[in-house]
Short mmCIF file of C-alpha atoms (C1' of nucleotides) in Angstrom, two decimals:
data_model
loop_
_atom_site.label_atom_id
_atom_site.label_comp_id
_atom_site.label_asym_id
_atom_site.label_seq_id
_atom_site.Cartn_x
_atom_site.Cartn_y
_atom_site.Cartn_z
CA VAL A 26 117.45 110.79 103.46
CA TYR A 27 115.65 107.71 104.57
CA GLY A 28 118.67 105.83 103.41
CA ALA A 29 119.07 102.15 102.77
CA TYR A 30 115.99 100.39 103.97
CA ASN A 31 117.83 97.34 105.15
CA ASP A 32 115.16 95.06 103.79
CA PRO A 33 115.65 91.45 104.90
CA ASP A 34 113.83 90.50 101.71
CA ARG A 35 117.08 90.11 99.96
CA SER A 36 118.15 86.62 99.38
CA GLU A 37 121.39 85.26 100.63
CA LYS A 38 123.15 85.80 97.34
CA PRO A 39 126.11 88.12 97.74
CA LEU A 40 125.78 91.36 95.86
CA MET A 41 127.50 90.63 92.62
CA PRO A 42 129.58 93.45 91.23
CA ALA A 43 128.17 94.60 87.95
CA THR A 44 130.42 92.49 85.83
CA ARG A 45 129.74 89.74 83.38
CA LYS A 46 129.62 86.24 84.69
CA THR A 47 133.08 84.75 84.48
CA ARG A 48 132.74 81.37 82.89
CA ALA A 49 135.26 79.04 81.34
CA PRO A 50 135.06 80.33 77.79
CA ALA A 51 135.24 77.06 75.87
CA ALA A 52 136.42 74.46 78.31
CA ALA A 53 134.87 71.05 77.81
CA GLY A 54 132.15 72.06 75.42
CA LYS A 55 130.61 69.25 73.42
CA ALA A 56 129.03 71.95 71.25
CA ALA A 57 125.78 71.62 73.16
CA PRO A 58 123.32 74.07 71.60
CA ARG A 59 123.11 76.09 74.80
CA PRO A 60 120.93 79.16 74.05
CA TYR A 61 122.94 82.29 74.53
CA HIS A 62 123.67 82.65 78.20
CA HIS A 63 122.80 80.89 81.42
CA GLY A 64 119.51 79.35 80.41
CA ASN A 65 116.69 81.38 81.84
CA LEU A 66 117.16 85.09 81.44
CA ARG A 67 113.59 85.85 82.44
CA GLN A 68 114.06 84.34 85.88
CA ALA A 69 117.54 85.83 86.25
CA LEU A 70 116.07 89.27 85.64
CA ILE A 71 113.35 88.73 88.20
CA ASP A 72 115.94 87.55 90.72
CA ALA A 73 118.06 90.63 90.06
CA ALA A 74 115.01 92.86 90.43
CA VAL A 75 114.09 91.21 93.71
CA GLN A 76 117.60 91.84 94.91
CA LEU A 77 117.51 95.48 93.80
CA ALA A 78 114.16 96.04 95.47
CA GLY A 79 115.54 94.62 98.67
CA GLU A 80 118.49 96.99 98.52
CA GLY A 81 116.76 100.29 97.92
CA GLY A 82 113.02 100.03 97.49
CA PRO A 83 110.93 99.81 94.32
CA GLU A 84 112.40 103.05 92.92
CA HIS A 85 115.79 101.40 92.96
CA VAL A 86 114.72 98.69 90.54
CA THR A 87 116.12 99.51 87.15
CA VAL A 88 115.85 97.53 83.95
CA ARG A 89 119.39 98.41 83.01
CA GLU A 90 120.86 97.36 86.34
CA ALA A 91 118.87 94.12 86.31
CA ALA A 92 120.30 93.47 82.85
CA ARG A 93 123.80 94.25 84.10
CA ARG A 94 123.46 91.82 87.00
CA ALA A 95 122.15 89.14 84.69
CA GLY A 96 125.11 89.77 82.42
CA VAL A 97 123.20 90.90 79.33
CA SER A 98 122.92 94.08 77.29
CA PRO A 99 120.45 96.87 78.15
CA GLY A 100 118.02 95.89 75.42
CA ALA A 101 117.85 92.20 76.26
CA PRO A 102 115.22 92.42 79.04
CA PHE A 103 112.72 93.78 76.56
CA ARG A 104 112.55 90.40 74.87
CA HIS A 105 111.03 89.08 78.10
CA PHE A 106 109.20 92.05 79.59
CA PRO A 107 107.51 94.75 77.57
CA SER A 108 108.32 97.40 80.18
CA ARG A 109 109.82 98.12 83.54
CA GLU A 110 106.32 97.89 84.99
CA ALA A 111 106.00 94.36 83.64
CA LEU A 112 109.24 93.38 85.36
CA LEU A 113 108.00 94.81 88.64
CA THR A 114 104.73 92.98 88.14
CA ALA A 115 106.64 89.72 87.86
CA VAL A 116 108.40 90.57 91.12
CA ALA A 117 105.00 91.26 92.67
CA GLU A 118 103.70 87.90 91.51
CA GLU A 119 106.47 86.08 93.33
CA ALA A 120 106.04 88.19 96.43
CA MET A 121 102.27 87.88 96.52
CA GLN A 122 102.56 84.12 96.24
CA ARG A 123 104.86 83.96 99.26
CA PHE A 124 102.61 86.38 101.12
CA ARG A 125 99.53 84.26 100.46
CA ALA A 126 101.32 81.05 101.41
CA GLU A 127 102.55 82.42 104.70
CA ILE A 128 99.14 83.79 105.63
CA ALA A 129 97.42 80.51 104.79
CA HIS A 130 100.06 78.62 106.69
CA SER A 131 99.40 80.66 109.83
CA LEU A 132 96.03 78.95 110.16
CA ASP A 133 97.39 75.41 109.95
CA GLY A 134 96.45 73.31 112.96
CA ARG A 135 94.12 75.94 114.37
CA GLU A 136 90.91 74.47 113.03
CA ALA A 137 89.66 73.88 116.57
CA GLU A 138 90.15 77.44 117.75
CA PRO A 139 87.28 79.93 117.74
CA PRO A 140 87.09 81.98 114.53
CA LEU A 141 88.13 85.28 116.04
CA GLN A 142 91.15 83.58 117.53
CA ARG A 143 92.09 82.40 114.06
CA LEU A 144 91.47 85.91 112.76
CA ARG A 145 94.07 87.15 115.25
CA ALA A 146 96.55 84.63 113.90
CA LEU A 147 95.82 85.75 110.36
CA GLY A 148 96.27 89.40 111.28
CA ALA A 149 99.50 88.65 113.06
CA ALA A 150 100.83 86.78 110.03
CA PHE A 151 99.83 89.68 107.77
CA LEU A 152 101.67 92.19 109.92
CA HIS A 153 104.65 89.94 110.40
CA TRP A 154 105.12 89.41 106.68
CA ALA A 155 104.69 93.09 105.90
CA LEU A 156 107.27 94.16 108.47
CA ARG A 157 109.81 91.63 107.31
CA ASN A 158 109.25 92.42 103.63
CA PRO A 159 108.51 96.14 103.48
CA THR A 160 109.63 96.63 99.91
CA HIS A 161 107.70 93.67 98.60
CA PHE A 162 104.70 94.76 100.59
CA ARG A 163 104.84 98.13 98.86
CA ILE A 164 105.18 96.49 95.47
CA ILE A 165 102.17 94.23 95.88
CA SER A 166 100.09 96.96 97.50
CA SER A 167 100.20 99.85 95.11
CA ARG A 168 98.66 99.74 91.68
CA HIS A 169 100.92 102.63 90.73
CA LEU A 170 103.93 100.35 90.50
CA ILE A 171 102.52 97.27 88.82
CA ASP A 172 99.83 96.13 86.42
CA PHE A 173 97.67 94.40 88.96
CA ASP A 174 94.61 93.94 86.77
CA GLY A 175 96.71 92.42 84.04
CA SER A 176 97.96 89.56 86.20
CA ALA A 177 95.66 86.63 86.85
CA VAL A 178 97.86 85.08 89.54
CA LEU A 179 98.08 88.40 91.37
CA ARG A 180 94.31 88.68 91.41
CA ARG A 181 93.88 85.07 92.46
CA ASP A 182 96.33 85.14 95.38
CA ASN A 183 94.99 88.47 96.55
CA LEU A 184 91.42 87.21 96.47
CA GLU A 185 92.34 84.13 98.40
CA VAL A 186 93.73 86.15 101.31
CA ARG A 187 90.58 88.22 101.33
CA ARG A 188 88.39 85.11 101.30
CA LEU A 189 90.26 83.68 104.24
CA SER A 190 89.41 86.59 106.50
CA GLU A 191 85.87 86.82 105.19
CA SER A 192 85.14 83.23 106.00
CA LEU A 193 86.49 83.65 109.51
CA LEU A 194 84.31 86.71 110.06
CA GLN A 195 81.31 84.87 108.71
CA GLU A 196 81.97 81.94 110.97
CA ALA A 197 82.22 84.20 113.99
CA GLN A 198 78.97 85.82 113.03
CA GLY A 199 77.27 82.46 112.59
CA ALA A 200 78.45 81.34 116.00
CA GLY A 201 76.98 84.48 117.50
CA GLN A 202 80.36 85.61 118.78
CA MET A 203 80.48 88.92 117.01
CA GLN A 204 78.71 92.21 116.76
CA ALA A 205 76.21 92.33 113.94
CA ALA A 206 77.17 94.20 110.79
CA GLU A 207 77.07 93.61 107.09
CA LEU A 208 79.78 91.15 106.28
CA PRO A 209 81.38 92.95 103.33
CA LEU A 210 81.64 96.17 105.30
CA LEU A 211 83.06 94.33 108.28
CA ALA A 212 85.62 92.58 106.11
CA LEU A 213 86.69 95.84 104.51
CA THR A 214 87.01 97.54 107.89
CA THR A 215 89.10 94.71 109.26
CA ARG A 216 91.39 94.73 106.27
CA ALA A 217 91.74 98.51 106.35
CA LEU A 218 92.83 98.37 109.98
CA VAL A 219 95.54 95.80 109.39
CA TYR A 220 96.61 97.40 106.11
CA GLY A 221 96.74 100.80 107.77
CA LEU A 222 98.90 99.51 110.60
CA ALA A 223 101.34 97.91 108.19
CA ARG A 224 101.39 100.95 105.93
CA MET A 225 102.01 103.37 108.77
CA GLU A 226 105.13 101.49 109.70
CA ILE A 227 106.28 100.98 106.13
CA ASP A 228 105.63 104.59 105.17
CA GLY A 229 107.74 105.64 108.13
CA GLN A 230 105.00 107.25 110.18
CA LEU A 231 105.42 105.32 113.40
CA PRO A 232 108.29 107.49 114.67
CA GLN A 233 105.76 110.35 114.72
CA TRP A 234 103.58 108.45 117.15
CA ASP A 235 105.95 108.36 120.09
CA VAL A 236 106.37 104.64 119.97
CA PRO A 237 109.08 103.64 122.37
CA GLY A 238 109.96 100.07 121.46
CA PRO A 239 109.92 97.96 118.33
CA ALA A 240 106.98 98.30 115.99
CA GLU A 241 105.66 94.79 115.74
CA PRO A 242 104.34 94.27 119.29
CA LEU A 243 102.60 97.62 119.13
CA LEU A 244 100.93 96.83 115.82
CA LEU A 245 99.89 93.46 117.16
CA ALA A 246 98.37 95.12 120.22
CA ALA A 247 96.41 97.51 118.02
CA MET A 248 95.16 94.65 115.88
CA GLU A 249 94.10 92.72 118.96
CA LEU A 250 92.36 95.74 120.41
CA PHE A 251 90.31 95.86 117.24
CA VAL A 252 89.44 92.16 117.23
CA GLY A 253 88.57 92.50 120.90
CA MET A 254 86.04 95.16 119.99
CA LEU A 255 84.52 92.82 117.42
CA GLU A 256 83.96 90.24 120.10
CA LEU A 257 80.65 90.21 121.95
CA PRO A 258 81.05 90.74 125.70
CA SER A 259 79.40 87.37 126.31
CA ALA A 260 81.99 85.58 124.22
CA ALA A 261 84.96 87.45 125.64
CA GLY A 262 87.29 86.09 128.30
CA VAL B 86 98.51 101.15 82.84
CA TYR B 87 96.74 102.89 85.64
CA GLY B 88 96.85 105.92 83.42
CA ALA B 89 96.30 109.53 84.28
CA TYR B 90 95.06 109.74 87.79
CA ASN B 91 92.74 112.63 87.14
CA ASP B 92 93.66 114.28 90.37
CA PRO B 93 91.43 117.23 91.17
CA ASP B 94 94.37 118.63 93.10
CA ARG B 95 95.44 120.60 90.14
CA SER B 96 94.74 124.24 90.39
CA GLU B 97 92.67 126.10 87.90
CA LYS B 98 95.64 127.30 85.96
CA PRO B 99 95.58 126.00 82.40
CA LEU B 100 98.39 123.65 81.56
CA MET B 101 101.04 125.88 80.14
CA PRO B 102 102.89 124.48 77.17
CA ALA B 103 106.53 124.09 77.96
CA THR B 104 107.59 127.36 76.43
CA ARG B 105 109.17 130.42 77.88
CA LYS B 106 106.91 133.09 79.19
CA THR B 107 106.21 135.50 76.38
CA ARG B 108 106.81 138.92 77.71
CA ALA B 109 107.29 142.25 75.98
CA PRO B 110 111.07 142.13 75.62
CA ALA B 111 111.87 145.75 76.36
CA ALA B 112 108.62 147.63 76.11
CA ALA B 113 108.25 150.47 78.58
CA GLY B 114 111.16 149.58 80.80
CA LYS B 115 112.33 152.29 83.13
CA ALA B 116 115.39 150.15 83.76
CA ALA B 117 113.86 148.90 87.01
CA PRO B 118 116.37 146.50 88.59
CA ARG B 119 113.95 143.60 88.30
CA PRO B 120 115.86 140.45 89.40
CA TYR B 121 116.10 138.05 86.52
CA HIS B 122 112.66 136.71 85.83
CA HIS B 123 109.21 136.91 87.34
CA GLY B 124 110.16 137.59 90.91
CA ASN B 125 109.84 134.45 92.95
CA LEU B 126 111.31 131.41 91.26
CA ARG B 127 111.08 129.32 94.37
CA GLN B 128 107.31 129.62 94.54
CA ALA B 129 106.95 129.26 90.77
CA LEU B 130 108.79 125.95 90.99
CA ILE B 131 106.57 124.73 93.80
CA ASP B 132 103.49 125.73 91.81
CA ALA B 133 104.76 123.87 88.77
CA ALA B 134 105.53 120.82 90.90
CA VAL B 135 102.04 120.90 92.40
CA GLN B 136 100.64 121.02 88.91
CA LEU B 137 102.82 118.13 87.75
CA ALA B 138 101.88 116.03 90.76
CA GLY B 139 98.22 116.65 90.00
CA GLU B 140 98.71 115.50 86.43
CA GLY B 141 100.52 112.24 86.93
CA GLY B 142 101.35 111.45 90.52
CA PRO B 143 104.55 112.08 92.49
CA GLU B 144 106.67 110.12 89.98
CA HIS B 145 105.67 112.62 87.34
CA VAL B 146 107.26 115.52 89.21
CA THR B 147 110.52 116.36 87.53
CA VAL B 148 112.96 119.11 88.37
CA ARG B 149 113.62 119.76 84.71
CA GLU B 150 109.97 120.00 83.77
CA ALA B 151 109.26 122.29 86.72
CA ALA B 152 112.13 124.47 85.52
CA ARG B 153 110.70 124.45 81.99
CA ARG B 154 107.29 125.53 83.21
CA ALA B 155 108.82 128.26 85.30
CA GLY B 156 110.75 129.39 82.23
CA VAL B 157 114.25 128.83 83.56
CA SER B 158 117.19 126.61 82.73
CA PRO B 159 117.58 123.07 84.11
CA GLY B 160 120.18 124.10 86.67
CA ALA B 161 118.28 127.05 88.10
CA PRO B 162 116.08 125.12 90.57
CA PHE B 163 119.18 123.96 92.40
CA ARG B 164 119.75 127.51 93.63
CA HIS B 165 116.47 127.10 95.60
CA PHE B 166 116.26 123.39 96.37
CA PRO B 167 119.23 121.15 96.99
CA SER B 168 117.48 118.16 95.40
CA ARG B 169 114.33 116.85 93.83
CA GLU B 170 113.36 115.49 97.25
CA ALA B 171 113.58 118.99 98.69
CA LEU B 172 111.23 120.28 96.02
CA LEU B 173 108.75 117.52 96.79
CA THR B 174 109.11 118.31 100.47
CA ALA B 175 108.09 121.89 99.76
CA VAL B 176 105.06 120.58 97.91
CA ALA B 177 104.27 118.39 100.91
CA GLU B 178 104.49 121.38 103.23
CA GLU B 179 101.84 123.23 101.29
CA ALA B 180 99.63 120.18 101.05
CA MET B 181 99.97 119.28 104.72
CA GLN B 182 99.03 122.79 105.69
CA ARG B 183 95.81 122.63 103.66
CA PHE B 184 95.12 119.16 105.02
CA ARG B 185 95.53 120.32 108.61
CA ALA B 186 93.39 123.41 108.04
CA GLU B 187 90.53 121.45 106.50
CA ILE B 188 90.56 118.87 109.27
CA ALA B 189 90.56 121.53 111.97
CA HIS B 190 87.81 123.40 110.19
CA SER B 191 85.59 120.33 110.19
CA LEU B 192 85.21 120.69 113.95
CA ASP B 193 84.12 124.32 113.86
CA GLY B 194 80.78 124.90 115.53
CA ARG B 195 80.60 121.34 116.86
CA GLU B 196 81.83 122.10 120.36
CA ALA B 197 78.47 121.05 121.82
CA GLU B 198 78.42 117.63 120.18
CA PRO B 199 79.60 114.53 122.05
CA PRO B 200 83.27 113.75 121.45
CA LEU B 201 82.74 110.62 119.40
CA GLN B 202 80.39 112.56 117.16
CA ARG B 203 83.16 115.05 116.60
CA LEU B 204 85.56 112.19 115.96
CA ARG B 205 83.25 111.06 113.17
CA ALA B 206 83.39 114.52 111.65
CA LEU B 207 87.17 114.49 111.86
CA GLY B 208 87.38 111.07 110.24
CA ALA B 209 85.01 112.14 107.49
CA ALA B 210 87.11 115.24 106.80
CA PHE B 211 90.28 113.11 106.71
CA LEU B 212 88.79 110.73 104.18
CA HIS B 213 87.23 113.50 102.14
CA TRP B 214 90.49 115.37 101.77
CA ALA B 215 92.43 112.21 100.93
CA LEU B 216 89.99 111.17 98.22
CA ARG B 217 89.94 114.60 96.63
CA ASN B 218 93.72 114.98 96.80
CA PRO B 219 95.11 111.50 96.23
CA THR B 220 98.48 112.61 94.94
CA HIS B 221 99.07 115.09 97.71
CA PHE B 222 97.94 112.53 100.22
CA ARG B 223 100.58 110.16 98.90
CA ILE B 224 103.22 112.86 99.05
CA ILE B 225 102.55 113.80 102.66
CA SER B 226 102.14 110.18 103.74
CA SER B 227 105.27 108.44 102.59
CA ARG B 228 108.67 109.23 103.99
CA HIS B 229 110.15 107.66 100.88
CA LEU B 230 109.26 110.70 98.80
CA ILE B 231 110.08 113.58 101.11
CA ASP B 232 112.35 114.57 103.96
CA PHE B 233 109.71 114.59 106.65
CA ASP B 234 112.04 114.78 109.63
CA GLY B 235 113.86 117.71 108.09
CA SER B 236 110.78 119.91 107.94
CA ALA B 237 109.58 121.59 111.12
CA VAL B 238 106.27 122.73 109.64
CA LEU B 239 105.55 119.23 108.35
CA ARG B 240 106.11 117.81 111.81
CA ARG B 241 104.05 120.54 113.45
CA ASP B 242 101.00 120.24 111.19
CA ASN B 243 101.10 116.47 111.37
CA LEU B 244 101.27 116.52 115.14
CA GLU B 245 98.37 118.91 115.37
CA VAL B 246 96.09 116.55 113.46
CA ARG B 247 97.13 113.73 115.71
CA ARG B 248 96.50 115.83 118.83
CA LEU B 249 93.03 116.69 117.63
CA SER B 250 91.92 113.08 117.50
CA GLU B 251 93.71 112.21 120.72
CA SER B 252 91.94 114.92 122.65
CA LEU B 253 88.57 113.76 121.32
CA LEU B 254 89.31 110.19 122.36
CA GLN B 255 90.43 111.36 125.77
CA GLU B 256 87.30 113.40 126.20
CA ALA B 257 85.12 110.45 125.29
CA GLN B 258 86.99 108.32 127.76
CA GLY B 259 86.59 110.94 130.49
CA ALA B 260 82.87 111.13 129.84
CA GLY B 261 82.66 107.36 130.22
CA GLN B 262 81.34 106.98 126.71
CA MET B 263 84.00 104.70 125.42
CA GLN B 264 85.50 101.31 125.98
CA ALA B 265 88.52 101.36 128.19
CA ALA B 266 91.93 101.06 126.59
CA GLU B 267 95.25 102.79 126.79
CA LEU B 268 94.87 106.10 125.05
CA PRO B 269 98.00 105.98 122.86
CA LEU B 270 97.08 102.54 121.57
CA LEU B 271 93.51 103.62 120.93
CA ALA B 272 94.67 106.69 119.06
CA LEU B 273 97.05 104.67 116.91
CA THR B 274 94.35 102.12 116.12
CA THR B 275 91.90 104.82 115.13
CA ARG B 276 94.40 106.53 112.90
CA ALA B 277 95.43 103.24 111.32
CA LEU B 278 91.85 102.47 110.43
CA VAL B 279 91.22 105.79 108.73
CA TYR B 280 94.66 105.81 107.11
CA GLY B 281 94.14 102.27 105.87
CA LEU B 282 90.77 103.13 104.33
CA ALA B 283 92.22 106.13 102.51
CA ARG B 284 95.27 104.20 101.39
CA MET B 285 93.28 101.28 100.06
CA GLU B 286 91.38 103.59 97.77
CA ILE B 287 94.43 105.61 96.77
CA ASP B 288 96.53 102.52 96.14
CA GLY B 289 93.78 101.24 93.87
CA GLN B 290 92.74 98.28 95.97
CA LEU B 291 89.04 99.03 96.31
CA PRO B 292 88.13 97.57 92.90
CA GLN B 293 89.33 94.24 94.32
CA TRP B 294 86.71 94.43 97.06
CA ASP B 295 83.60 94.24 94.94
CA VAL B 296 82.51 97.72 95.82
CA PRO B 297 79.57 98.64 93.68
CA GLY B 298 79.20 102.40 94.01
CA PRO B 299 81.51 105.31 94.68
CA ALA B 300 84.21 104.88 97.27
CA GLU B 301 83.56 107.68 99.71
CA PRO B 302 80.21 106.53 101.19
CA LEU B 303 81.66 103.08 101.70
CA LEU B 304 84.76 104.37 103.45
CA LEU B 305 82.60 106.61 105.62
CA ALA B 306 80.44 103.63 106.56
CA ALA B 307 83.51 101.63 107.55
CA MET B 308 84.82 104.52 109.63
CA GLU B 309 81.46 104.87 111.37
CA LEU B 310 81.26 101.16 112.01
CA PHE B 311 84.58 101.49 113.82
CA VAL B 312 83.55 104.50 115.88
CA GLY B 313 80.32 102.69 116.68
CA MET B 314 82.36 99.87 118.14
CA LEU B 315 84.26 102.33 120.30
CA GLU B 316 81.02 103.56 121.78
CA LEU B 317 79.76 101.94 124.94
CA PRO B 318 76.32 100.32 124.56
CA SER B 319 74.96 102.61 127.27
CA ALA B 320 76.02 105.71 125.37
CA ALA B 321 74.82 104.48 121.97
CA GLY B 322 71.52 105.47 120.35
"C1'" DA C 141 114.93 82.53 68.66
"C1'" DC C 142 117.54 85.34 71.34
"C1'" DC C 143 120.97 88.87 72.19
"C1'" DT C 144 124.13 92.99 70.99
"C1'" DG C 145 125.15 97.73 70.59
"C1'" DA C 146 124.11 102.02 69.01
"C1'" DA C 147 120.73 105.41 69.20
"C1'" DC C 148 116.96 108.60 71.01
"C1'" DA C 149 114.76 111.29 74.26
"C1'" DC C 150 114.74 111.79 78.63
"C1'" DC C 151 116.47 112.27 83.91
"C1'" DG C 152 119.18 114.67 88.47
"C1'" DT C 153 122.96 117.26 89.51
"C1'" DT C 154 127.29 120.13 89.03
"C1'" DC C 155 129.81 124.01 87.73
"C1'" DA C 156 132.21 127.42 85.13
"C1'" DA C 157 130.75 131.44 82.96
"C1'" DG C 158 127.79 135.20 82.30
"C1'" DT C 159 124.57 139.48 83.84
"C1'" DA D 244 122.80 137.33 93.83
"C1'" DC D 245 120.82 134.72 90.54
"C1'" DC D 246 120.65 132.37 86.16
"C1'" DT D 247 122.63 130.05 81.76
"C1'" DG D 248 124.34 126.30 79.21
"C1'" DA D 249 127.29 122.68 78.70
"C1'" DA D 250 128.61 118.56 80.73
"C1'" DC D 251 128.40 113.96 83.27
"C1'" DA D 252 126.45 109.81 84.53
"C1'" DC D 253 122.49 107.88 84.46
"C1'" DC D 254 117.45 106.22 82.78
"C1'" DG D 255 113.52 103.38 79.56
"C1'" DT D 256 112.84 101.89 75.16
"C1'" DT D 257 113.59 100.82 70.11
"C1'" DC D 258 115.68 98.57 66.42
"C1'" DA D 259 118.85 97.17 62.94
"C1'" DA D 260 122.33 93.86 62.89
"C1'" DG D 261 124.52 89.83 64.39
"C1'" DT D 262 124.77 84.53 66.02
#
DNA sequence: ACCTGAACACCGTTCAAGT
DNA sequence: ACCTGAACACCGTTCAAGT
């Protein structure tokens, strides 16, 4: 019913029909000991899975279809991933890395701004990425789809994003610009707010909230309302 | 990997093995024109689906297994539900109704309390229900699993919960006990915070936040921190 | 070392045929 | 009116056999 999600995640690659790669069968081969197919099946499968996720959400990712798009037999992927979950976890690793990079990048050149101002930029980058990559956001968010604990890079990138916001909150507290509260609780509350905003949109709940225009400005306004409440009256303005 | 969710959703019914109902084949039959089986297949399928969801999450709900547990053939459910999504939507309708009822009930006998106090009670009831019914919370929350727009009762119950919190916020604003902000934005922000807290736990993210004890007290504390920030200093204490 | 292709035990969904 | 049972086009996963 919800139909094609129209996820701009998908790379520019045209959607290949599910046929084998056409390749000059034995053109100018110097009998190079090329493996079996196009070099890196593992990455080709991840790419296909990314593409599939972009087309129809995580449920749409299928080991067999990924194999088809990579031009191999249905059993081949299991040489590289022990399960469908492992393939999705590999997709999550790529997505989480881009997510982390974009968030970190949003703070570049803002070292001089007050910490809560930088927190706004971080929150905006979080929301922006989530709205542009809804499927990938779902994949990295839910432990029902992937083996989060089993992936060191997933844990590392995730922790780094968390650390970024925690250090900004701590800085604001140190500068006396923020209401007093235990830092871990404050960090959790802040994250829950931004996560909840992103999730409401991605889960399709926003239409139930009588939102007239596009989602992003509204979510930004909500996030800024929250950060505004964190700010001490003396520091505001 | 995440394993059995251990969802206390599941009703007290013992898990039936997937066998037909044993029933005296033709014991004392007065040739009553009893339909075909035990009366109400539609409800039996919903019950089986609720049970399956409780056992292993929404993904674990299968039309065929629901049919098996109801003691009918694989095609039979399609006389009552046009698709698997429709069956899940029926599950969501039951869950949403219980959710709405419990939330509304949490305000009983609190008419004399200040509005933000009642908002705390509502938030606590929201979180409590979500944590006790993680699978059902997922089913009613995501428009990827169900046909939300197609169900009038789903829309009605959902709207009623939203109205409840909006009227409390409006009351607090009218009594001058709350920071000024546009009501719709305030309501969305409040909902996003509570939704985000519930989702973080249900999506399995809390272990990444170095939470020592059980989740619920922590989520309650975060919710109360937020409501505390809504409160004007003059009204606090 | 890496892939094929058949096989197994599942799905959702349809539809003629039965009662 | 409601259900059966076979059928179709899919899955994830395994495993002998090929190169």
